[in-house]
CSV table of C-alpha atoms in Angstrom, one decimal:
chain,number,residue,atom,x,y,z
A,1142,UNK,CA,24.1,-34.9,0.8
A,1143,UNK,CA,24.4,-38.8,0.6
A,1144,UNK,CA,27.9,-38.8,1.9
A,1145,UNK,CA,26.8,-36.6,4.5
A,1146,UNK,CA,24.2,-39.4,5.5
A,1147,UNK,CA,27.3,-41.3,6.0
A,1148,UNK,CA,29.1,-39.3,8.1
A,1149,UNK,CA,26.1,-38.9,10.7
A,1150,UNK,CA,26.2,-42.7,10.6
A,1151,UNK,CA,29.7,-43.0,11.0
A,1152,UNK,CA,29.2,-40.2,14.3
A,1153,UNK,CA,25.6,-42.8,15.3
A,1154,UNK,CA,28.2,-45.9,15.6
A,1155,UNK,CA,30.5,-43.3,17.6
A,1156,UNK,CA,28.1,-43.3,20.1
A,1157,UNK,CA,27.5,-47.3,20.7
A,1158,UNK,CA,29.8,-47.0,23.1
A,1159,UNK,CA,28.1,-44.6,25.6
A,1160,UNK,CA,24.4,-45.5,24.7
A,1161,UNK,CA,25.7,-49.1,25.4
A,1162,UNK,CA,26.1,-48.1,29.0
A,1163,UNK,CA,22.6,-47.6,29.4
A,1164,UNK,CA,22.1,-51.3,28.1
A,1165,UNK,CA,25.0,-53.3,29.8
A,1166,UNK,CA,22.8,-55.4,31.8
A,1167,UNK,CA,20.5,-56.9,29.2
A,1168,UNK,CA,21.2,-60.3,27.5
A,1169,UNK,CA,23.3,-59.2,23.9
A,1170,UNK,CA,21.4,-60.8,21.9
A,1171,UNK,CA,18.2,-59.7,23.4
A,1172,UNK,CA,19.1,-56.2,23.7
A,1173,UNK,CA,20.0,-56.8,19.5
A,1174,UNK,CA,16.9,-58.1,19.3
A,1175,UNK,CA,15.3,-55.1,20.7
A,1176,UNK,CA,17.4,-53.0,18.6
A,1177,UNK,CA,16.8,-54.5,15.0
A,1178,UNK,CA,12.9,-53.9,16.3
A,1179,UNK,CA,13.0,-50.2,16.5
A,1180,UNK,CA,14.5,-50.6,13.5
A,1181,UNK,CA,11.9,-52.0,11.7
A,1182,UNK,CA,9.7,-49.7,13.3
A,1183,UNK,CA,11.3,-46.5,11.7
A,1184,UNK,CA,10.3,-47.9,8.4
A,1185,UNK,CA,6.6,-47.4,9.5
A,1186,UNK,CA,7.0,-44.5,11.0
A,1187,UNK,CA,8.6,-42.9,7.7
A,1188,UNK,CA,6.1,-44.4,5.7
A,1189,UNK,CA,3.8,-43.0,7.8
A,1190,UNK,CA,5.4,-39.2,7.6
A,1191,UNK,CA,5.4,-39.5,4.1
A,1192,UNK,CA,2.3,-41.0,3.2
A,1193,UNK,CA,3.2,-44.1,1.4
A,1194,UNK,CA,2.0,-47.3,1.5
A,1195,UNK,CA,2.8,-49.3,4.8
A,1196,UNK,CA,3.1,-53.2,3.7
A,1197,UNK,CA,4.9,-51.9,0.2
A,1198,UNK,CA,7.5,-55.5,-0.1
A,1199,UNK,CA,11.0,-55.3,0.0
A,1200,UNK,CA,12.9,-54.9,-3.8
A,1201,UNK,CA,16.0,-57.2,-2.9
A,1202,UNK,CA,16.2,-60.1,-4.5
A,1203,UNK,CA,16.7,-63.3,-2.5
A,1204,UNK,CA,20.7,-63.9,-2.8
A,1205,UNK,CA,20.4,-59.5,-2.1
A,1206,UNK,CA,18.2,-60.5,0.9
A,1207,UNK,CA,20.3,-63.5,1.8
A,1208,UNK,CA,24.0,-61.1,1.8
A,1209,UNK,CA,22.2,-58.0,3.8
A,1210,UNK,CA,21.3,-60.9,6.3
A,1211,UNK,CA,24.5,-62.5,6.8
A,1212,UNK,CA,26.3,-58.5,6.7
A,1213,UNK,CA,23.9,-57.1,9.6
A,1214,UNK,CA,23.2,-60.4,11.5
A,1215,UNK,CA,26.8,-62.3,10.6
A,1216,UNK,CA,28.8,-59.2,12.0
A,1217,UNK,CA,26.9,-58.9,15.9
A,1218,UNK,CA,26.9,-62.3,15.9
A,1219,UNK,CA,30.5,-63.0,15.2
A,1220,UNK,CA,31.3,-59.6,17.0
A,1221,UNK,CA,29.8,-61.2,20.6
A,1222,UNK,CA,31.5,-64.6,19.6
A,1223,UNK,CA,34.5,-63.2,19.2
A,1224,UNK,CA,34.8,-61.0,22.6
A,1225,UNK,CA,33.7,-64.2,24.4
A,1226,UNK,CA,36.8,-66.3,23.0
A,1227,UNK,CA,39.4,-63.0,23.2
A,1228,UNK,CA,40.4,-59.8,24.6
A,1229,UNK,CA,38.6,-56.6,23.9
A,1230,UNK,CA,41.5,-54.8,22.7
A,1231,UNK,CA,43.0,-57.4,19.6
A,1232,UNK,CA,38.7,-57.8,19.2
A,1233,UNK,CA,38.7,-54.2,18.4
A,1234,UNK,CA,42.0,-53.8,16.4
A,1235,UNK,CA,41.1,-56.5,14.1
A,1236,UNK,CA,37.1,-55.4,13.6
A,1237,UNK,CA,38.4,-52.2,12.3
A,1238,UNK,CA,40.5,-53.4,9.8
A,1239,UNK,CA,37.1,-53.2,8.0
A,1240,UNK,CA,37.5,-49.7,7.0
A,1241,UNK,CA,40.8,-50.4,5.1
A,1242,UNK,CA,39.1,-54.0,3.3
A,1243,UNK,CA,36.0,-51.3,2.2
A,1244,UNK,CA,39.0,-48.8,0.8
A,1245,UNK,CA,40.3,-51.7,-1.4
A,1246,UNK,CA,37.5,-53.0,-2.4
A,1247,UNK,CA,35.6,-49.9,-3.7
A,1248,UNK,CA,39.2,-48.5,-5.2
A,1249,UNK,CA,39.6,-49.0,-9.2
A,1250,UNK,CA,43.3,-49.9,-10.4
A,1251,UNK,CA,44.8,-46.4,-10.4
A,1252,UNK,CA,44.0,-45.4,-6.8
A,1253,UNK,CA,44.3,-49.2,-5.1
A,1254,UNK,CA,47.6,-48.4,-4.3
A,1255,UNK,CA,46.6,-45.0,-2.4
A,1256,UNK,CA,44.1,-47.0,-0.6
A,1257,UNK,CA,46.1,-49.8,1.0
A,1258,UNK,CA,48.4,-46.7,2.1
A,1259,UNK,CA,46.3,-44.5,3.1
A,1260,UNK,CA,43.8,-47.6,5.3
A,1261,UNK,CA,47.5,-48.5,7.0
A,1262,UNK,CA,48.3,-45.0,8.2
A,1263,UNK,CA,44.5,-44.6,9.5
A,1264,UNK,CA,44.8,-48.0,11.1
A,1265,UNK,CA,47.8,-47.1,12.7
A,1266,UNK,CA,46.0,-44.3,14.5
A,1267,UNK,CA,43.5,-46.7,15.4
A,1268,UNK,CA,45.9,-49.0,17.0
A,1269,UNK,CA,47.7,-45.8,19.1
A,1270,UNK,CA,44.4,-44.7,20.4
A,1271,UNK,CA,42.2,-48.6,22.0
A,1272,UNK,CA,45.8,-50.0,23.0
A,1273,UNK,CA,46.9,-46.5,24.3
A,1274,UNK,CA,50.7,-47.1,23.6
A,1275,UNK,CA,50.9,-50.3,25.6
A,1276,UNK,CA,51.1,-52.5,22.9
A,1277,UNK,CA,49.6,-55.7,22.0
A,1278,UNK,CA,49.5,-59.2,23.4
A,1279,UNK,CA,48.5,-61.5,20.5
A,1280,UNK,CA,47.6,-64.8,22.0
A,1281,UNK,CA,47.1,-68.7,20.3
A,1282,UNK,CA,44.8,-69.3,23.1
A,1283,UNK,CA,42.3,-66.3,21.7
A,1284,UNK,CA,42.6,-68.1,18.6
A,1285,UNK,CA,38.8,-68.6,17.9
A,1286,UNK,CA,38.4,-65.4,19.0
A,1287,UNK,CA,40.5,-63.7,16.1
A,1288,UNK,CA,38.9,-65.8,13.5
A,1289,UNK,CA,35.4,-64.0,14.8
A,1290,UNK,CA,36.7,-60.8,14.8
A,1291,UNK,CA,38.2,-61.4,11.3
A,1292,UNK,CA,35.2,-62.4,9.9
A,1293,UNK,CA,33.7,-59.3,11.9
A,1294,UNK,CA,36.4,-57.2,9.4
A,1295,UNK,CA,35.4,-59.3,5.9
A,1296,UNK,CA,31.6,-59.9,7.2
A,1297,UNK,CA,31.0,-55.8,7.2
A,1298,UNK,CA,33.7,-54.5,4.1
A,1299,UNK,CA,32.0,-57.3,1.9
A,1300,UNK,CA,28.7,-55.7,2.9
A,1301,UNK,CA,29.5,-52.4,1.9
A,1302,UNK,CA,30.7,-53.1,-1.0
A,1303,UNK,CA,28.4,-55.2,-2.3
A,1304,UNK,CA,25.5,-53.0,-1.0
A,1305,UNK,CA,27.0,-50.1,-3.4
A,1306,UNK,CA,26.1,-52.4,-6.6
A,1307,UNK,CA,22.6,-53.2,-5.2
A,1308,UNK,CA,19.8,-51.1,-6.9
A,1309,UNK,CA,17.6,-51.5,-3.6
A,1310,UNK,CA,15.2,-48.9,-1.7
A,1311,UNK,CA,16.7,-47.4,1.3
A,1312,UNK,CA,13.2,-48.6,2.9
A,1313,UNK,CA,14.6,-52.3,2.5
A,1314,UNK,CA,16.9,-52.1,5.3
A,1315,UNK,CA,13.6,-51.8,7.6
A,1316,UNK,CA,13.1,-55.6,6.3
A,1317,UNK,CA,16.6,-56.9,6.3
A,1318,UNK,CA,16.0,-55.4,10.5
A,1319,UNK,CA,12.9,-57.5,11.0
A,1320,UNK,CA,15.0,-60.8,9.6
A,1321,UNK,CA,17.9,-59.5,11.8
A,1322,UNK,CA,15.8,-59.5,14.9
A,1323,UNK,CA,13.7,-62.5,14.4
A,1324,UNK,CA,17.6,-64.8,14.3
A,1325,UNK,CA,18.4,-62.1,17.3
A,1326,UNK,CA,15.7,-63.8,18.9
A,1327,UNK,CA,16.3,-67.3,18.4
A,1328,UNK,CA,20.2,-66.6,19.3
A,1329,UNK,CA,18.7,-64.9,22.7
A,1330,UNK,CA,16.0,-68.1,23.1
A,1331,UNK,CA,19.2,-70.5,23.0
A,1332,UNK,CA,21.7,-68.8,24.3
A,1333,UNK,CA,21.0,-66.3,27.0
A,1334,UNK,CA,18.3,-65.9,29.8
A,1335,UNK,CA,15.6,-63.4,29.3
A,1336,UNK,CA,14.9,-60.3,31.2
A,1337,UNK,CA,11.0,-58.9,31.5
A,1338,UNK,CA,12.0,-55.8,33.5
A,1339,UNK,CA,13.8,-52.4,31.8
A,1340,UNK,CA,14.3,-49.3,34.1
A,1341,UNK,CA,13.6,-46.3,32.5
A,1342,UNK,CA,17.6,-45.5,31.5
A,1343,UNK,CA,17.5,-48.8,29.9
A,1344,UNK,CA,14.5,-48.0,28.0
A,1345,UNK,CA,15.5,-45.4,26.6
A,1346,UNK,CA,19.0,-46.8,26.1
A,1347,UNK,CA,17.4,-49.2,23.8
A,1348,UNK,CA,14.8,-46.8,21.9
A,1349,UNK,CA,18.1,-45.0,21.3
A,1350,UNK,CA,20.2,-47.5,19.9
A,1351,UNK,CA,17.2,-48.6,17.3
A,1352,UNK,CA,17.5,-45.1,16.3
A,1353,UNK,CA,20.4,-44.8,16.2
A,1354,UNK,CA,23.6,-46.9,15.8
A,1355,UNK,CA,21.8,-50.3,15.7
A,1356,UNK,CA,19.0,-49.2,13.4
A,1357,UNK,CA,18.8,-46.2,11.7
A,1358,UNK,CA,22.8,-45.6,10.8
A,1359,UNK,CA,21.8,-48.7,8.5
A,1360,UNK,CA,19.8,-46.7,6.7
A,1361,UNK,CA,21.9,-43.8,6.4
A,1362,UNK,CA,24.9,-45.9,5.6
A,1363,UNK,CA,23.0,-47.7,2.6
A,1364,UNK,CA,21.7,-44.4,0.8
A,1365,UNK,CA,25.6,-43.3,1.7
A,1366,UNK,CA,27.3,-46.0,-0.5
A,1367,UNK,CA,25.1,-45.8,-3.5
A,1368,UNK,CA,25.1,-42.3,-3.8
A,1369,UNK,CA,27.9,-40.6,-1.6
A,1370,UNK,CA,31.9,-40.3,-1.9
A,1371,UNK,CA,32.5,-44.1,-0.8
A,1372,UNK,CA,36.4,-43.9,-1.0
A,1373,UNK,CA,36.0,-40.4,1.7
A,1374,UNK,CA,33.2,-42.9,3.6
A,1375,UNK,CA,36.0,-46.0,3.8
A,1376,UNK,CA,38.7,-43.2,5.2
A,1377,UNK,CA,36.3,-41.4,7.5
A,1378,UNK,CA,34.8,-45.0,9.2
A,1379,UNK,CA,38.4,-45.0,11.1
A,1380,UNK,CA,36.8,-42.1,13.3
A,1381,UNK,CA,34.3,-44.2,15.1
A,1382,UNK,CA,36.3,-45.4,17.8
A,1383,UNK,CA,37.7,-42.1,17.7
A,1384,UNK,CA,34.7,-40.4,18.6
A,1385,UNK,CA,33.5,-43.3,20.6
A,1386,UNK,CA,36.0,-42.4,23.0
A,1387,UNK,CA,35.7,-38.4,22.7
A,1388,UNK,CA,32.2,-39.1,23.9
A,1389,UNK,CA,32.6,-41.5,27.0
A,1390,UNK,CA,35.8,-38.5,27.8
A,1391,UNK,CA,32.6,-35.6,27.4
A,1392,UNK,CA,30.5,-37.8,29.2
A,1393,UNK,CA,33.3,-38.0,32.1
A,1394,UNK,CA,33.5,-42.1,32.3
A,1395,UNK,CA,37.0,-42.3,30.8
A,1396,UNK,CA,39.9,-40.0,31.3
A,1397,UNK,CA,41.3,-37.5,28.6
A,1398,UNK,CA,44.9,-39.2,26.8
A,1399,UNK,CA,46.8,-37.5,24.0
A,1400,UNK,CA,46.2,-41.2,21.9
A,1401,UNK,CA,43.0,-39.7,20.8
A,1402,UNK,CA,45.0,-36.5,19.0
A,1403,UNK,CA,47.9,-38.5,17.4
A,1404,UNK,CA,44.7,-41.0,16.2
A,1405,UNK,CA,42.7,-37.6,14.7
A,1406,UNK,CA,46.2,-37.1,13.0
A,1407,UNK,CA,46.5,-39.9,11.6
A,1408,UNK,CA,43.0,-41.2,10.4
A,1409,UNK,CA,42.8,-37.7,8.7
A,1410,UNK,CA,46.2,-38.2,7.1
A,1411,UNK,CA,45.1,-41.8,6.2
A,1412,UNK,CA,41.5,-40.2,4.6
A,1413,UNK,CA,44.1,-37.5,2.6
A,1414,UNK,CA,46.2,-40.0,1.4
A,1415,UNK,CA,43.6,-42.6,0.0
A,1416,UNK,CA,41.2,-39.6,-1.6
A,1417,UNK,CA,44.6,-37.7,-3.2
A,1418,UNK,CA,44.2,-36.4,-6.1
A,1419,UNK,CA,40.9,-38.5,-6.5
A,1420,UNK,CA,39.6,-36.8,-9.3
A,1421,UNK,CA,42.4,-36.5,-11.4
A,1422,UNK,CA,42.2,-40.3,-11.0
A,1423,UNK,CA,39.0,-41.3,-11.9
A,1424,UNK,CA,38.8,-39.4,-15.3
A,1425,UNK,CA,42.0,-40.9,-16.1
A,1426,UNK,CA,40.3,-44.4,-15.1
A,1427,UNK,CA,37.5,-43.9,-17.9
């Protein structure tokens, strides 16, 4: 069931693209801001469903509380920096070198090696299906840019990882959203204008996110790596841009391209290849 919870997060993030849509016209870090609020919010309302206590404190420690911060806030914010500084396309290619940093980093000696493979071969897919076949145009000037998105890749994999060793409740990811939208806010105060008026797409657009891929796939994602097939979950993550673009093609605001196959080939291949013979390999490991 937990690695199920991942997968639905992995499909949540899928759909940034097209919920973002809805959202385009409000100030990022505002509209993150917004996001991290429903957020919070969905701890109350579980707390609510389940009749627990409402103001219960978080169970992080503070370095635990300091590292969910900089993984949740650090990655949007060096996300935005990064496509203000470079092209969306190497922005993209180098964030999702995450999935193959998490596949290292939760791999034991005897299936490291299938890892690094199989993260390569589900990369590659990931490369044929946002540049589309028409290669890449790596840039000094974007520079600064690349060093964002980087940190994007190492900000988010080191998060992961790390947040498999935590002994947390999934309820403290409500509180790591509340800290997340409070430096939203002061990044919106000093960096961006602020808009007072939503129409109703918009609204819901937002609602949506909070629920979704900018809220509640956190808490999905956390209960995922402590108790879920992490390896399967680093493999798998290479489908979000994958169904990020299936969706905007269902939704008719991009075109159908054959990139999107060959990438389902080969991110599937890559998952095969780093879980291979996975069992066999941990009993040996103990």
């Amino acid at each position: 069931m937990a690695t199920t919870f991942g997968v639905l997060a992995i499909f949540l993030w899928g759909a940034l693209a097209l919920l973002g849509n809805l959202t385009k016209s409000i100030p990022t870090f505002q509209l993150l801001f917004m996001c991290f609020a429903v957020s919070f919010l969905l701890l109350f309302i579980k707390r609510v469903l389940t009749k627990q206590p409402l103001f219960t404190p978080p169970s992080l420690s503070k370095t635990q509380t300091i590292i969910g911060i900089i993984g949740l806030f650090g990655f949007h914010f060096c996300y935005f920096m990064a496509l203000k500084y470079a092209p969306l396309i190497e922005v993209s290619l180098i964030v999702y070198l995450w999935p193959l940093l998490l596949g290292v980093f939760i791999a034991n000696s005897c299936s490291r090696i299938n890892a690094i493979i199989g993260g390569f071969v589900g990369f590659i897919g990931i490369v044929l299906l946002i540049t589309d076949g028409s290669g890449i145009n790596i840039s000094s000037q974007n520079s600064l840019g690349y060093l964002f998105a980087a940190s994007c890749a190492l900000l988010w994999s080191s998060y992961s990882f790390l947040m498999t060793r935590f002994d947390n409740h999934v309820d403290d990811i409500g509180w790591l959203s509340l800290y997340v939208a409070l430096l939203a806010l002061l990044a919106h105060l000093y960096f961006e204008p602020t808009q007072l008026n939503f129409s109703s797409a918009e609204s819901i657009g937002v609602i949506l996110l909070g629920m979704g891929p900018v809220g509640g796939a956190f808490y999905l994602w956390d209960s995922a790596l402590k108790r879920g097939n992490k390896s399967l979950l680093a493999s798998l993550s290479f489908l979000t841009p994958l169904l990020s673009t299936v969706m905007l093609v269902f939704a008719e605001q991009i075109s159908f391209s054959w990139s999107v196959v060959v990438a389902l080939v080969f991110v599937l291949a890559g998952a095969a290849i780093s879980n291979y013979r996975r069992a066999e390999i941990v009993e040996s490991a103990r």
